[in-house]
PDB file of C-alpha atoms in Angstrom:
ATOM      1  CA  MET A  17       5.871  12.194 -23.462  1.00 51.00           C
ATOM      2  CA  ALA A  18       6.165   9.580 -20.384  1.00 57.00           C
ATOM      3  CA  VAL A  19       2.578   7.668 -20.926  1.00 68.00           C
ATOM      4  CA  ASP A  20       0.527   7.540 -17.563  1.00 84.00           C
ATOM      5  CA  ILE A  21       0.312   4.864 -15.924  1.00 90.00           C
ATOM      6  CA  TRP A  22      -3.342   4.972 -13.966  1.00 94.00           C
ATOM      7  CA  TYR A  23      -2.825   2.860 -11.637  1.00 91.00           C
ATOM      8  CA  GLU A  24      -0.734   5.683  -9.987  1.00 90.00           C
ATOM      9  CA  LYS A  25      -2.306   8.411 -11.513  1.00 92.00           C
ATOM     10  CA  TYR A  26      -5.502   7.417  -9.510  1.00 92.00           C
ATOM     11  CA  LEU A  27      -4.052   6.415  -6.150  1.00 91.00           C
ATOM     12  CA  PRO A  28      -6.469   7.299  -3.605  1.00 91.00           C
ATOM     13  CA  THR A  29      -6.024  10.547  -2.088  1.00 93.00           C
ATOM     14  CA  THR A  30      -9.185  11.034  -0.278  1.00 94.00           C
ATOM     15  CA  ILE A  31     -10.374   8.534   2.302  1.00 94.00           C
ATOM     16  CA  ASP A  32     -13.499   8.049  -0.071  1.00 90.00           C
ATOM     17  CA  GLU A  33     -11.248   7.745  -2.600  1.00 89.00           C
ATOM     18  CA  TYR A  34     -10.511   4.151  -1.767  1.00 90.00           C
ATOM     19  CA  VAL A  35     -12.268   1.551  -1.298  1.00 85.00           C
ATOM     20  CA  TRP A  36     -12.528   0.220   2.059  1.00 85.00           C
ATOM     21  CA  LYS A  37     -12.635  -3.775   2.742  1.00 79.00           C
ATOM     22  CA  ASP A  38     -15.033  -2.983   5.437  1.00 84.00           C
ATOM     23  CA  ASP A  39     -15.907  -0.022   7.685  1.00 89.00           C
ATOM     24  CA  ASP A  40     -13.958  -1.417  10.709  1.00 91.00           C
ATOM     25  CA  MET A  41     -10.600  -1.223   8.609  1.00 92.00           C
ATOM     26  CA  LYS A  42     -12.206   2.675   7.556  1.00 94.00           C
ATOM     27  CA  ASN A  43     -12.582   3.699  10.781  1.00 95.00           C
ATOM     28  CA  LYS A  44     -10.228   2.650  12.921  1.00 96.00           C
ATOM     29  CA  ILE A  45      -7.663   4.435   9.534  1.00 96.00           C
ATOM     30  CA  ILE A  46      -9.440   7.633  10.031  1.00 97.00           C
ATOM     31  CA  GLU A  47      -9.109   7.768  14.482  1.00 96.00           C
ATOM     32  CA  TRP A  48      -5.484   7.075  13.647  1.00 96.00           C
ATOM     33  CA  ILE A  49      -5.010  10.118  11.348  1.00 94.00           C
ATOM     34  CA  SER A  50      -7.204  12.309  13.179  1.00 94.00           C
ATOM     35  CA  GLU A  51      -4.322  11.146  15.939  1.00 92.00           C
ATOM     36  CA  GLY A  52      -1.326  12.241  13.879  1.00 92.00           C
ATOM     37  CA  GLY A  53       0.138   9.352  13.241  1.00 92.00           C
ATOM     38  CA  VAL A  54      -0.098   5.237  13.079  1.00 94.00           C
ATOM     39  CA  PRO A  55       0.923   2.095  15.235  1.00 94.00           C
ATOM     40  CA  HIS A  56       3.918  -0.532  13.542  1.00 95.00           C
ATOM     41  CA  LEU A  57       1.462  -1.977  10.257  1.00 97.00           C
ATOM     42  CA  LEU A  58       1.291  -5.134   8.936  1.00 97.00           C
ATOM     43  CA  LEU A  59      -0.500  -5.378   5.964  1.00 97.00           C
ATOM     44  CA  SER A  60      -1.418  -8.793   4.543  1.00 95.00           C
ATOM     45  CA  GLY A  61      -3.290 -10.499   1.463  1.00 93.00           C
ATOM     46  CA  LYS A  62      -2.526 -11.383  -2.118  1.00 91.00           C
ATOM     47  CA  THR A  63      -1.630  -8.915  -5.005  1.00 88.00           C
ATOM     48  CA  GLY A  64      -4.461  -5.605  -5.995  1.00 87.00           C
ATOM     49  CA  LEU A  65      -5.723  -5.935  -2.810  1.00 90.00           C
ATOM     50  CA  GLY A  66      -5.241  -2.414  -2.465  1.00 91.00           C
ATOM     51  CA  LYS A  67      -2.321  -2.771   0.432  1.00 94.00           C
ATOM     52  CA  SER A  68      -0.114  -0.245  -1.696  1.00 93.00           C
ATOM     53  CA  ALA A  69      -2.500   2.237  -2.624  1.00 94.00           C
ATOM     54  CA  LEU A  70      -3.785   1.845   1.653  1.00 96.00           C
ATOM     55  CA  VAL A  71       0.330   2.788   2.056  1.00 96.00           C
ATOM     56  CA  HIS A  72       0.064   5.579  -0.246  1.00 95.00           C
ATOM     57  CA  LEU A  73      -3.257   7.255   0.636  1.00 96.00           C
ATOM     58  CA  ILE A  74      -1.981   6.962   5.052  1.00 97.00           C
ATOM     59  CA  LEU A  75       1.177   8.559   4.117  1.00 96.00           C
ATOM     60  CA  ARG A  76      -0.510  11.090   2.240  1.00 95.00           C
ATOM     61  CA  LEU A  77      -3.231  12.238   4.704  1.00 95.00           C
ATOM     62  CA  LEU A  78      -0.427  12.808   7.587  1.00 94.00           C
ATOM     63  CA  GLU A  79       1.120  14.226   4.872  1.00 92.00           C
ATOM     64  CA  VAL A  80       4.268  12.609   5.269  1.00 92.00           C
ATOM     65  CA  PRO A  81       6.962  13.976   3.285  1.00 90.00           C
ATOM     66  CA  ASN A  82       9.587  11.795   0.818  1.00 89.00           C
ATOM     67  CA  GLU A  83      12.618  12.739   3.148  1.00 88.00           C
ATOM     68  CA  ASP A  84      11.041  10.992   6.389  1.00 91.00           C
ATOM     69  CA  ILE A  85       9.298   7.911   4.184  1.00 93.00           C
ATOM     70  CA  CYS A  86      11.966   4.761   3.537  1.00 92.00           C
ATOM     71  CA  ARG A  87      11.223   3.104   1.823  1.00 91.00           C
ATOM     72  CA  PHE A  88      12.237  -0.904   0.608  1.00 88.00           C
ATOM     73  CA  ASN A  89      11.004  -3.514  -1.451  1.00 88.00           C
ATOM     74  CA  ALA A  90      12.069  -6.470  -0.584  1.00 83.00           C
ATOM     75  CA  SER A  91      11.849  -8.822  -2.901  1.00 76.00           C
ATOM     76  CA  LYS A  92      14.577  -7.044  -4.848  1.00 72.00           C
ATOM     77  CA  THR A  93      16.977  -7.022  -2.015  1.00 64.00           C
ATOM     78  CA  ARG A  94      16.527  -9.896   0.490  1.00 58.00           C
ATOM     79  CA  GLN A  95      20.800  -9.255   2.041  1.00 65.00           C
ATOM     80  CA  VAL A  96      20.325  -7.997   5.067  1.00 74.00           C
ATOM     81  CA  ASP A  97      23.201  -5.883   5.233  1.00 78.00           C
ATOM     82  CA  LYS A  98      21.027  -4.295   2.560  1.00 76.00           C
ATOM     83  CA  LEU A  99      18.447  -3.640   5.110  1.00 80.00           C
ATOM     84  CA  GLU A 100      20.800  -2.708   7.909  1.00 84.00           C
ATOM     85  CA  GLN A 101      22.745  -0.102   5.803  1.00 83.00           C
ATOM     86  CA  LYS A 102      19.538   1.838   4.836  1.00 83.00           C
ATOM     87  CA  ILE A 103      17.268   0.632   7.962  1.00 85.00           C
ATOM     88  CA  GLU A 104      19.782   1.947   9.860  1.00 82.00           C
ATOM     89  CA  GLY A 105      20.920   5.552   8.687  1.00 82.00           C
ATOM     90  CA  PHE A 106      17.626   6.350   8.638  1.00 85.00           C
ATOM     91  CA  THR A 107      15.823   5.975  11.562  1.00 79.00           C
ATOM     92  CA  THR A 108      19.056   6.950  13.350  1.00 77.00           C
ATOM     93  CA  THR A 109      18.327  10.866  12.930  1.00 72.00           C
ATOM     94  CA  TYR A 110      15.390  12.831  13.987  1.00 66.00           C
ATOM     95  CA  PRO A 111      12.868  14.084  11.193  1.00 58.00           C
ATOM     96  CA  GLU A 112      14.012  17.183   9.851  1.00 58.00           C
ATOM     97  CA  PHE A 113      11.812  18.399   7.571  1.00 53.00           C
ATOM     98  CA  SER A 114       7.587  19.885   7.138  1.00 52.00           C
ATOM     99  CA  ASN A 115       7.003  16.467   9.554  1.00 57.00           C
ATOM    100  CA  LYS A 116       4.322  18.051  11.653  1.00 65.00           C
ATOM    101  CA  HIS A 117       3.816  15.245  13.642  1.00 73.00           C
ATOM    102  CA  GLY A 118       7.711  14.554  14.132  1.00 81.00           C
ATOM    103  CA  ILE A 119       7.617  10.958  12.639  1.00 89.00           C
ATOM    104  CA  LYS A 120       8.971   9.099  10.509  1.00 91.00           C
ATOM    105  CA  TYR A 121       7.964   6.034   8.447  1.00 94.00           C
ATOM    106  CA  VAL A 122       9.707   2.469   7.552  1.00 94.00           C
ATOM    107  CA  VAL A 123       7.946   1.260   4.343  1.00 96.00           C
ATOM    108  CA  LEU A 124       8.644  -2.502   3.747  1.00 94.00           C
ATOM    109  CA  GLU A 125       6.967  -3.999   0.729  1.00 94.00           C
ATOM    110  CA  GLU A 126       7.077  -7.760   0.440  1.00 93.00           C
ATOM    111  CA  ALA A 127       8.157  -8.279   3.776  1.00 93.00           C
ATOM    112  CA  ASP A 128       7.682 -11.649   3.105  1.00 93.00           C
ATOM    113  CA  ARG A 129      10.593 -12.290   0.917  1.00 91.00           C
ATOM    114  CA  LEU A 130      13.416 -11.302   3.547  1.00 90.00           C
ATOM    115  CA  SER A 131      15.842 -14.049   4.840  1.00 87.00           C
ATOM    116  CA  ALA A 132      16.080 -15.189   8.214  1.00 89.00           C
ATOM    117  CA  LEU A 133      18.490 -12.957   9.201  1.00 88.00           C
ATOM    118  CA  ALA A 134      17.100 -10.213   7.714  1.00 88.00           C
ATOM    119  CA  GLN A 135      13.559 -10.474   9.987  1.00 91.00           C
ATOM    120  CA  GLY A 136      15.841 -10.835  12.445  1.00 90.00           C
ATOM    121  CA  PHE A 137      17.539  -7.509  12.315  1.00 88.00           C
ATOM    122  CA  LEU A 138      13.846  -6.312  11.908  1.00 90.00           C
ATOM    123  CA  ARG A 139      12.262  -7.504  14.371  1.00 91.00           C
ATOM    124  CA  GLU A 140      14.867  -5.827  15.971  1.00 90.00           C
ATOM    125  CA  GLU A 141      15.054  -2.735  14.889  1.00 88.00           C
ATOM    126  CA  ILE A 142      10.833  -2.539  15.133  1.00 90.00           C
ATOM    127  CA  GLY A 143      11.354  -3.330  19.092  1.00 84.00           C
ATOM    128  CA  LYS A 144      13.129  -0.254  19.877  1.00 79.00           C
ATOM    129  CA  ASN A 145      11.887   2.522  18.213  1.00 68.00           C
ATOM    130  CA  VAL A 146       8.419   3.382  19.114  1.00 67.00           C
ATOM    131  CA  ASN A 147       8.630   7.269  19.797  1.00 75.00           C
ATOM    132  CA  ASN A 148       9.677   8.535  16.149  1.00 84.00           C
ATOM    133  CA  ILE A 149       8.976   5.853  13.949  1.00 90.00           C
ATOM    134  CA  ARG A 150       6.804   3.300  12.557  1.00 93.00           C
ATOM    135  CA  PHE A 151       7.232   0.635  10.519  1.00 95.00           C
ATOM    136  CA  ILE A 152       4.229  -0.044   7.706  1.00 97.00           C
ATOM    137  CA  LEU A 153       4.637  -4.141   5.967  1.00 97.00           C
ATOM    138  CA  THR A 154       3.188  -5.117   2.966  1.00 96.00           C
ATOM    139  CA  CYS A 155       3.218  -9.369   2.549  1.00 96.00           C
ATOM    140  CA  ASN A 156       1.380 -11.824  -0.002  1.00 94.00           C
ATOM    141  CA  TYR A 157       2.256 -14.283   2.702  1.00 94.00           C
ATOM    142  CA  ARG A 158       1.835 -13.751   6.419  1.00 93.00           C
ATOM    143  CA  GLU A 159       2.583 -17.527   7.413  1.00 94.00           C
ATOM    144  CA  ARG A 160       6.114 -16.065   6.203  1.00 94.00           C
ATOM    145  CA  ILE A 161       6.782 -12.921   8.449  1.00 94.00           C
ATOM    146  CA  ASP A 162       8.456 -14.121  11.819  1.00 93.00           C
ATOM    147  CA  SER A 163       5.614 -14.676  14.481  1.00 94.00           C
ATOM    148  CA  ALA A 164       7.770 -12.290  16.703  1.00 94.00           C
ATOM    149  CA  ILE A 165       8.076  -9.655  14.171  1.00 94.00           C
ATOM    150  CA  VAL A 166       3.760 -10.405  13.758  1.00 95.00           C
ATOM    151  CA  GLY A 167       3.094  -9.786  17.432  1.00 94.00           C
ATOM    152  CA  ARG A 168       4.788  -6.040  17.390  1.00 93.00           C
ATOM    153  CA  LEU A 169       2.457  -5.328  14.477  1.00 95.00           C
ATOM    154  CA  GLN A 170      -1.483  -3.725  14.564  1.00 95.00           C
ATOM    155  CA  GLU A 171      -2.457  -5.837  11.450  1.00 95.00           C
ATOM    156  CA  PHE A 172      -5.351  -5.300   8.658  1.00 94.00           C
ATOM    157  CA  LYS A 173      -5.609  -8.645   6.907  1.00 93.00           C
ATOM    158  CA  PHE A 174      -6.941  -7.723   3.271  1.00 92.00           C
ATOM    159  CA  GLU A 175      -9.370  -9.854   1.447  1.00 87.00           C
ATOM    160  CA  ALA A 176     -11.146  -9.580  -2.329  1.00 84.00           C
ATOM    161  CA  LEU A 177     -13.263  -6.612  -2.762  1.00 82.00           C
ATOM    162  CA  ASP A 178     -16.755  -6.983  -3.174  1.00 83.00           C
ATOM    163  CA  GLN A 179     -17.225  -7.087  -6.922  1.00 88.00           C
ATOM    164  CA  SER A 180     -19.865  -3.948  -7.159  1.00 88.00           C
ATOM    165  CA  GLU A 181     -17.548  -1.846  -5.571  1.00 86.00           C
ATOM    166  CA  PHE A 182     -14.553  -2.963  -8.206  1.00 89.00           C
ATOM    167  CA  VAL A 183     -16.768  -2.581 -11.140  1.00 92.00           C
ATOM    168  CA  LEU A 184     -17.709   0.713  -9.892  1.00 91.00           C
ATOM    169  CA  ARG A 185     -13.753   1.922  -9.351  1.00 91.00           C
ATOM    170  CA  ILE A 186     -13.169   1.294 -12.543  1.00 94.00           C
ATOM    171  CA  VAL A 187     -15.530   2.539 -15.186  1.00 95.00           C
ATOM    172  CA  ASP A 188     -14.832   5.424 -12.160  1.00 93.00           C
ATOM    173  CA  ILE A 189     -12.072   5.686 -13.863  1.00 94.00           C
ATOM    174  CA  LEU A 190     -12.914   5.007 -17.445  1.00 96.00           C
ATOM    175  CA  ASP A 191     -14.886   7.800 -17.451  1.00 96.00           C
ATOM    176  CA  LYS A 192     -12.379  10.215 -15.674  1.00 94.00           C
ATOM    177  CA  GLU A 193     -10.682   9.101 -19.116  1.00 95.00           C
ATOM    178  CA  LYS A 194     -13.545   9.716 -20.902  1.00 96.00           C
ATOM    179  CA  VAL A 195     -12.864   6.391 -22.303  1.00 96.00           C
ATOM    180  CA  LYS A 196     -16.382   4.951 -24.886  1.00 96.00           C
ATOM    181  CA  TYR A 197     -16.922   1.682 -23.236  1.00 94.00           C
ATOM    182  CA  ASP A 198     -19.742  -0.304 -22.687  1.00 93.00           C
ATOM    183  CA  ILE A 199     -20.789  -2.030 -19.906  1.00 91.00           C
ATOM    184  CA  ASP A 200     -20.338  -6.208 -21.286  1.00 93.00           C
ATOM    185  CA  THR A 201     -16.956  -5.620 -22.298  1.00 94.00           C
ATOM    186  CA  ILE A 202     -15.960  -4.086 -18.637  1.00 95.00           C
ATOM    187  CA  SER A 203     -17.359  -7.595 -17.404  1.00 94.00           C
ATOM    188  CA  LEU A 204     -15.134  -9.505 -19.079  1.00 94.00           C
ATOM    189  CA  PHE A 205     -12.194  -7.906 -18.202  1.00 95.00           C
ATOM    190  CA  VAL A 206     -13.785  -7.902 -14.314  1.00 94.00           C
ATOM    191  CA  GLU A 207     -13.762 -11.628 -14.799  1.00 94.00           C
ATOM    192  CA  ASN A 208     -10.405 -12.231 -16.161  1.00 94.00           C
ATOM    193  CA  THR A 209      -8.943 -10.175 -13.625  1.00 94.00           C
ATOM    194  CA  TYR A 210     -10.669 -10.023 -10.178  1.00 93.00           C
ATOM    195  CA  PRO A 211     -10.307  -9.414  -7.557  1.00 90.00           C
ATOM    196  CA  ASN A 212      -7.408  -8.189  -8.694  1.00 91.00           C
ATOM    197  CA  LEU A 213      -7.414  -4.357  -9.118  1.00 91.00           C
ATOM    198  CA  ARG A 214      -4.024  -3.678 -10.417  1.00 91.00           C
ATOM    199  CA  LYS A 215      -4.369  -6.122 -12.767  1.00 94.00           C
ATOM    200  CA  CYS A 216      -8.369  -5.194 -14.310  1.00 95.00           C
ATOM    201  CA  ILE A 217      -6.515  -1.106 -14.604  1.00 95.00           C
ATOM    202  CA  GLY A 218      -3.470  -2.243 -15.967  1.00 95.00           C
ATOM    203  CA  SER A 219      -5.011  -4.924 -19.052  1.00 95.00           C
ATOM    204  CA  ILE A 220      -7.693  -2.079 -19.879  1.00 96.00           C
ATOM    205  CA  GLN A 221      -5.443   0.452 -20.036  1.00 95.00           C
ATOM    206  CA  GLN A 222      -4.040  -1.733 -22.618  1.00 95.00           C
ATOM    207  CA  LYS A 223      -6.957  -2.498 -24.399  1.00 94.00           C
ATOM    208  CA  VAL A 224      -8.198   1.529 -25.130  1.00 94.00           C
ATOM    209  CA  ILE A 225      -7.727   2.212 -28.820  1.00 93.00           C
ATOM    210  CA  ASN A 226      -7.991   6.005 -29.481  1.00 93.00           C
ATOM    211  CA  GLY A 227     -10.324   6.516 -26.892  1.00 93.00           C
ATOM    212  CA  GLU A 228     -12.903   2.957 -26.162  1.00 95.00           C
ATOM    213  CA  LEU A 229     -11.970   0.032 -25.375  1.00 94.00           C
TER     214      LEU A 229
END
C-alpha cells in the first residue's frame, strides 16, 4: 500500500483550511471565486509558503476539471518547443467537459526557470488569450520573469506565514493523524524549517514512529 504524503493529503479544500498571508488576499480570492474565475495570476515568493497550495484551492473551488487544466513545471522542461507544443494544443480548443464557467487554466510552476525564448512565447500567449484561457504562474524569483509578462498578471507576493498559524497547521495535521506529540518537539521542527511549511510537514512525517513524534 502506498504511503500518503501528508503535504498532499492535507492540501486545503476550503477557504478556512488555507493558511492566508493576510485578509486582503483572502477576500480578493473569495471575490474572484464568487465571480466564477480568476484573472491571469503571478504568485511569487520562496519555496514552501503556499503558492502551489493556493493554485490547488482556487481550481478546486472553481470546480475546474483536470481536462481543462494544463500543468507545466519549468524546472523540468525549459525549452520553448516543448512549451509551445503543450500550450498551443491546449489553448486552441474550447472547454469541452464539465467546466461550468467556460474557462481553461494554464498552470506554470517555477516560471522563473523558463528560458528567454520560452518567456517570449509565453508573453505572446498571455496577451492573446483573454477570454476563455487564464494563466497562473508561480515563481521563487520574480526578478527573473520578463517585466512584460509581469505587467499582464495580477500578482500576489508571498512572505513568511505568521508563526502561530504555521504551528497550528502542524498541530492540526498531527491531531488528524492521531499522532502523540509534545509542543517542545514541534518547536524544534518549526525552528529548523520555518517558514517552509511543506518542508516542516515532510520532516515531521518522517519522524513519526508507531504513532508518536
